[in-house]
Amino acid sequence: MNFTVAEENYIKAIWHLQRYNNDVTTNLLAGQLNTRPASVTDMLKKLKTKKLVHYEKYHGFSLTSEGKKIALGIIRRHRLWEFFLAEKLHFDWDEVHDIAEDLEHVSSKKLIDKLDEYLGFPKVDPHGDPIPDNQGKMETSSAIGLHELELNKTAEVSGVGNQSSELLELLKHKNIRIGTKLEVKKRFEFDQSLEIKIRNLPAFTISEQLAKNLLVKYGK
Amino acid sequence: MNFTVAEENYIKAIWHLQRYNNDVTTNLLAGQLNTRPASVTDMLKKLKTKKLVHYEKYHGFSLTSEGKKIALGIIRRHRLWEFFLAEKLHFDWDEVHDIAEDLEHVSSKKLIDKLDEYLGFPKVDPHGDPIPDNQGKMETSSAIGLHELELNKTAEVSGVGNQSSELLELLKHKNIRIGTKLEVKKRFEFDQSLEIKIRNLPAFTISEQLAKNLLVKYGK
DNA sequence: AATTAAATTTAGACAAATCTAAAAATTAAT
DNA sequence: ATTAATTTTTAGATTTGTCTAAATTTAATT
């Protein structure tokens, strides 16, 4: 089966929302896709006839297992292109997302498998998100939010909570990237801000909001 | 300005047809695009309002200089991706065209310029067609059809007349590719077929039609 | 030059994806 | 348990790109 760009964007958005929300709603999806709730309803009907979502009107929706499979294919394409853009074309990590949004809809299976091989079967994209293999399987991350890291334990940044250019710009400014090793030295109760330290550089403070969007793994 | 995939396909098709036909007609373009003459008329009106074609109804059409500029941008993207697919991902030359048809519509200028640099600013694609640079300029080829090559003069294959998988399959079977050196030993008047020789291999015969679709340059 | 043939354009319809405004269903609140 | 607020869906329109069938224009032929 073949899908339109619009269909793929809906499938992908539902998949992403399902990850962090117990139930995905019409309004939420409309917000995510910059469209209107009425348009979402229309598309849900269409995706239902294609057996990509379970959907009962007024009672929510979710991806079928077939829908999830399609979603993982799109995400695989997206993240492989992101890796290519960063690694081979030397794009900054805050530039790759938008271009990959377009490239991900080129759906030749052979192209993507050869690209994967050419890139050396990478396991994570430039934001630390895992890349599904050609069977749709991917690493499950043991990462936690920086806000839940214990004090004075070294951890390594392994991902970010989202790909907004705002977040990535801030991280670039603070010199934090995937692989950066750091420790939390102090937690301020007033606003839940954290004082962190990177190597032997002067300690500095980051907001609770930023901390929640920084994924880290324990271990030197 | 930004263009839809449909618009880009029309612009590109007109550009290609203009190269080999004095005047491009509605029917010809419809045939090329696998669509109906009525659809072509509709699109021509649209492209006229965007100043990409000169068009007076019942009296033909052609690309404006702006239209040509857009066309060269699309062709640049197409041929760079073809080069990438063949050179980096090791696709056969008869597989690259269809995939590049999709990739060419991803229109980030920065992406294409960085891709160009990454590939080492190639001058021709895997079929021997010249790749426009980021100013839209490209090599003008001195190639001639194999059917007009003088007898017993060595020449080198530099391109093919079209990218149909049928032609490319035939060439693969006959072991002819870009860079192959050959000579025409004899021309048969009856059907204009040619006997050709490649290196020290046994001579063999090719049809007039194939000869016309093989572009060669003189010189060892 | 009149008629026939071919090419092109118009008119009207349709599918995809979207929208606004109104109606219906669900959920929350008094 | 009604009423009010929110969410979701329907109804009807719009845009893009396409189609068929009919009408028009141009070109070819006798």
GROMACS .gro file of N, CA and C in nm, chain B residues 113-178:
model
  198
  333ASP      N    1   2.298   2.259  -0.227
  333ASP     CA    2   2.434   2.312  -0.239
  333ASP      C    3   2.533   2.231  -0.154
  334LYS      N    4   2.487   2.186  -0.038
  334LYS     CA    5   2.576   2.105   0.044
  334LYS      C    6   2.595   1.965  -0.016
  335LEU      N    7   2.490   1.913  -0.074
  335LEU     CA    8   2.502   1.784  -0.141
  335LEU      C    9   2.602   1.794  -0.256
  336ASP      N   10   2.590   1.901  -0.332
  336ASP     CA   11   2.681   1.925  -0.444
  336ASP      C   12   2.826   1.924  -0.397
  337GLU      N   13   2.850   1.998  -0.290
  337GLU     CA   14   2.985   2.006  -0.234
  337GLU      C   15   3.032   1.868  -0.188
  338TYR      N   16   2.942   1.798  -0.117
  338TYR     CA   17   2.976   1.664  -0.066
  338TYR      C   18   3.015   1.569  -0.179
  339LEU      N   19   2.948   1.585  -0.293
  339LEU     CA   20   2.975   1.495  -0.406
  339LEU      C   21   3.096   1.540  -0.487
  340GLY      N   22   3.152   1.656  -0.452
  340GLY     CA   23   3.269   1.706  -0.523
  340GLY      C   24   3.234   1.783  -0.649
  341PHE      N   25   3.120   1.849  -0.649
  341PHE     CA   26   3.076   1.930  -0.763
  341PHE      C   27   3.084   1.855  -0.896
  342PRO      N   28   3.013   1.745  -0.906
  342PRO     CA   29   3.020   1.666  -1.030
  342PRO      C   30   2.963   1.743  -1.149
  343LYS      N   31   3.019   1.716  -1.266
  343LYS     CA   32   2.978   1.789  -1.386
  343LYS      C   33   2.871   1.715  -1.466
  344VAL      N   34   2.869   1.582  -1.454
  344VAL     CA   35   2.768   1.505  -1.528
  344VAL      C   36   2.707   1.396  -1.438
  345ASP      N   37   2.583   1.360  -1.468
  345ASP     CA   38   2.516   1.257  -1.390
  345ASP      C   39   2.551   1.118  -1.447
  346PRO      N   40   2.497   1.012  -1.387
  346PRO     CA   41   2.537   0.877  -1.432
  346PRO      C   42   2.497   0.844  -1.576
  347HIS      N   43   2.410   0.924  -1.635
  347HIS     CA   44   2.375   0.900  -1.775
  347HIS      C   45   2.455   0.989  -1.869
  348GLY      N   46   2.546   1.068  -1.812
  348GLY     CA   47   2.626   1.157  -1.894
  348GLY      C   48   2.562   1.293  -1.916
  349ASP      N   49   2.449   1.317  -1.856
  349ASP     CA   50   2.386   1.448  -1.872
  349ASP      C   51   2.451   1.549  -1.780
  350PRO      N   52   2.470   1.671  -1.831
  350PRO     CA   53   2.539   1.773  -1.751
  350PRO      C   54   2.455   1.820  -1.633
  351ILE      N   55   2.520   1.849  -1.522
  351ILE     CA   56   2.453   1.897  -1.400
  351ILE      C   57   2.470   2.048  -1.390
  352PRO      N   58   2.361   2.124  -1.387
  352PRO     CA   59   2.373   2.270  -1.371
  352PRO      C   60   2.438   2.304  -1.238
  353ASP      N   61   2.522   2.407  -1.236
  353ASP     CA   62   2.580   2.451  -1.108
  353ASP      C   63   2.479   2.539  -1.034
  354ASN      N   64   2.519   2.593  -0.919
  354ASN     CA   65   2.420   2.665  -0.840
  354ASN      C   66   2.380   2.800  -0.902
  355GLN      N   67   2.441   2.833  -1.013
  355GLN     CA   68   2.397   2.949  -1.090
  355GLN      C   69   2.309   2.907  -1.209
  356GLY      N   70   2.290   2.778  -1.224
  356GLY     CA   71   2.209   2.729  -1.336
  356GLY      C   72   2.290   2.707  -1.463
  357LYS      N   73   2.419   2.723  -1.455
  357LYS     CA   74   2.503   2.701  -1.575
  357LYS      C   75   2.548   2.556  -1.583
  358MET      N   76   2.558   2.505  -1.707
  358MET     CA   77   2.611   2.369  -1.721
  358MET      C   78   2.687   2.354  -1.852
  359GLU      N   79   2.774   2.253  -1.853
  359GLU     CA   80   2.853   2.220  -1.972
  359GLU      C   81   2.763   2.200  -2.093
  360THR      N   82   2.803   2.255  -2.206
  360THR     CA   83   2.732   2.220  -2.328
  360THR      C   84   2.812   2.109  -2.393
  361SER      N   85   2.743   2.001  -2.420
  361SER     CA   86   2.812   1.882  -2.466
  361SER      C   87   2.844   1.888  -2.614
  362SER      N   88   2.960   1.836  -2.650
  362SER     CA   89   2.998   1.827  -2.791
  362SER      C   90   2.964   1.689  -2.846
  363ALA      N   91   2.882   1.616  -2.772
  363ALA     CA   92   2.851   1.478  -2.813
  363ALA      C   93   2.763   1.475  -2.937
  364ILE      N   94   2.781   1.367  -3.013
  364ILE     CA   95   2.696   1.342  -3.130
  364ILE      C   96   2.636   1.203  -3.116
  365GLY      N   97   2.532   1.177  -3.194
  365GLY     CA   98   2.473   1.043  -3.193
  365GLY      C   99   2.570   0.945  -3.256
  366LEU      N  100   2.570   0.822  -3.206
  366LEU     CA  101   2.660   0.720  -3.260
  366LEU      C  102   2.633   0.697  -3.409
  367HIS      N  103   2.509   0.721  -3.452
  367HIS     CA  104   2.475   0.698  -3.593
  367HIS      C  105   2.545   0.795  -3.686
  368GLU      N  106   2.598   0.906  -3.633
  368GLU     CA  107   2.670   0.998  -3.721
  368GLU      C  108   2.822   0.993  -3.702
  369LEU      N  109   2.866   0.892  -3.631
  369LEU     CA  110   3.010   0.878  -3.609
  369LEU      C  111   3.076   0.822  -3.736
  370GLU      N  112   3.194   0.877  -3.769
  370GLU     CA  113   3.269   0.827  -3.885
  370GLU      C  114   3.319   0.685  -3.859
  371LEU      N  115   3.336   0.608  -3.965
  371LEU     CA  116   3.385   0.470  -3.952
  371LEU      C  117   3.529   0.469  -3.903
  372ASN      N  118   3.558   0.369  -3.819
  372ASN     CA  119   3.696   0.343  -3.773
  372ASN      C  120   3.761   0.456  -3.694
  373LYS      N  121   3.679   0.544  -3.638
  373LYS     CA  122   3.736   0.643  -3.547
  373LYS      C  123   3.693   0.608  -3.404
  374THR      N  124   3.787   0.612  -3.314
  374THR     CA  125   3.753   0.577  -3.176
  374THR      C  126   3.674   0.690  -3.110
  375ALA      N  127   3.572   0.650  -3.038
  375ALA     CA  128   3.492   0.748  -2.964
  375ALA      C  129   3.456   0.689  -2.828
  376GLU      N  130   3.410   0.777  -2.741
  376GLU     CA  131   3.376   0.735  -2.604
  376GLU      C  132   3.230   0.768  -2.576
  377VAL      N  133   3.160   0.673  -2.522
  377VAL     CA  134   3.019   0.697  -2.487
  377VAL      C  135   3.011   0.801  -2.376
  378SER      N  136   2.933   0.907  -2.399
  378SER     CA  137   2.925   1.015  -2.300
  378SER      C  138   2.784   1.039  -2.249
  379GLY      N  139   2.687   0.971  -2.310
  379GLY     CA  140   2.550   0.993  -2.263
  379GLY      C  141   2.451   0.906  -2.338
  380VAL      N  142   2.326   0.913  -2.292
  380VAL     CA  143   2.221   0.836  -2.358
  380VAL      C  144   2.105   0.930  -2.391
  381GLY      N  145   2.029   0.892  -2.493
  381GLY     CA  146   1.922   0.979  -2.541
  381GLY      C  147   1.804   0.991  -2.445
  382ASN      N  148   1.780   0.891  -2.366
  382ASN     CA  149   1.674   0.900  -2.266
  382ASN      C  150   1.705   0.805  -2.151
  383GLN      N  151   1.623   0.814  -2.046
  383GLN     CA  152   1.652   0.733  -1.927
  383GLN      C  153   1.556   0.615  -1.911
  384SER      N  154   1.492   0.576  -2.020
  384SER     CA  155   1.396   0.466  -2.005
  384SER      C  156   1.467   0.341  -1.957
  385SER      N  157   1.399   0.266  -1.872
  385SER     CA  158   1.460   0.144  -1.821
  385SER      C  159   1.484   0.045  -1.935
  386GLU      N  160   1.401   0.053  -2.040
  386GLU     CA  161   1.420  -0.036  -2.155
  386GLU      C  162   1.556  -0.014  -2.220
  387LEU      N  163   1.586   0.114  -2.245
  387LEU     CA  164   1.716   0.145  -2.306
  387LEU      C  165   1.830   0.103  -2.214
  388LEU      N  166   1.818   0.137  -2.089
  388LEU     CA  167   1.929   0.111  -1.997
  388LEU      C  168   1.950  -0.038  -1.976
  389GLU      N  169   1.842  -0.112  -1.979
  389GLU     CA  170   1.853  -0.257  -1.966
  389GLU      C  171   1.930  -0.315  -2.086
  390LEU      N  172   1.895  -0.266  -2.205
  390LEU     CA  173   1.962  -0.312  -2.326
  390LEU      C  174   2.112  -0.282  -2.320
  391LEU      N  175   2.145  -0.161  -2.276
  391LEU     CA  176   2.286  -0.122  -2.269
  391LEU      C  177   2.361  -0.206  -2.168
  392LYS      N  178   2.294  -0.233  -2.057
  392LYS     CA  179   2.359  -0.316  -1.955
  392LYS      C  180   2.389  -0.454  -2.016
  393HIS      N  181   2.294  -0.507  -2.088
  393HIS     CA  182   2.312  -0.638  -2.149
  393HIS      C  183   2.428  -0.640  -2.249
  394LYS      N  184   2.441  -0.530  -2.323
  394LYS     CA  185   2.548  -0.523  -2.422
  394LYS      C  186   2.680  -0.472  -2.362
  395ASN      N  187   2.680  -0.450  -2.230
  395ASN     CA  188   2.802  -0.404  -2.163
  395ASN      C  189   2.850  -0.269  -2.210
  396ILE      N  190   2.756  -0.182  -2.240
  396ILE     CA  191   2.792  -0.046  -2.280
  396ILE      C  192   2.752   0.048  -2.167
  397ARG      N  193   2.848   0.133  -2.124
  397ARG     CA  194   2.815   0.232  -2.021
  397ARG      C  195   2.887   0.361  -2.052
  398ILE      N  196   2.864   0.463  -1.966
  398ILE     CA  197   2.935   0.589  -1.986
  398ILE      C  198   3.085   0.562  -1.977
   0.00000   0.00000   0.00000
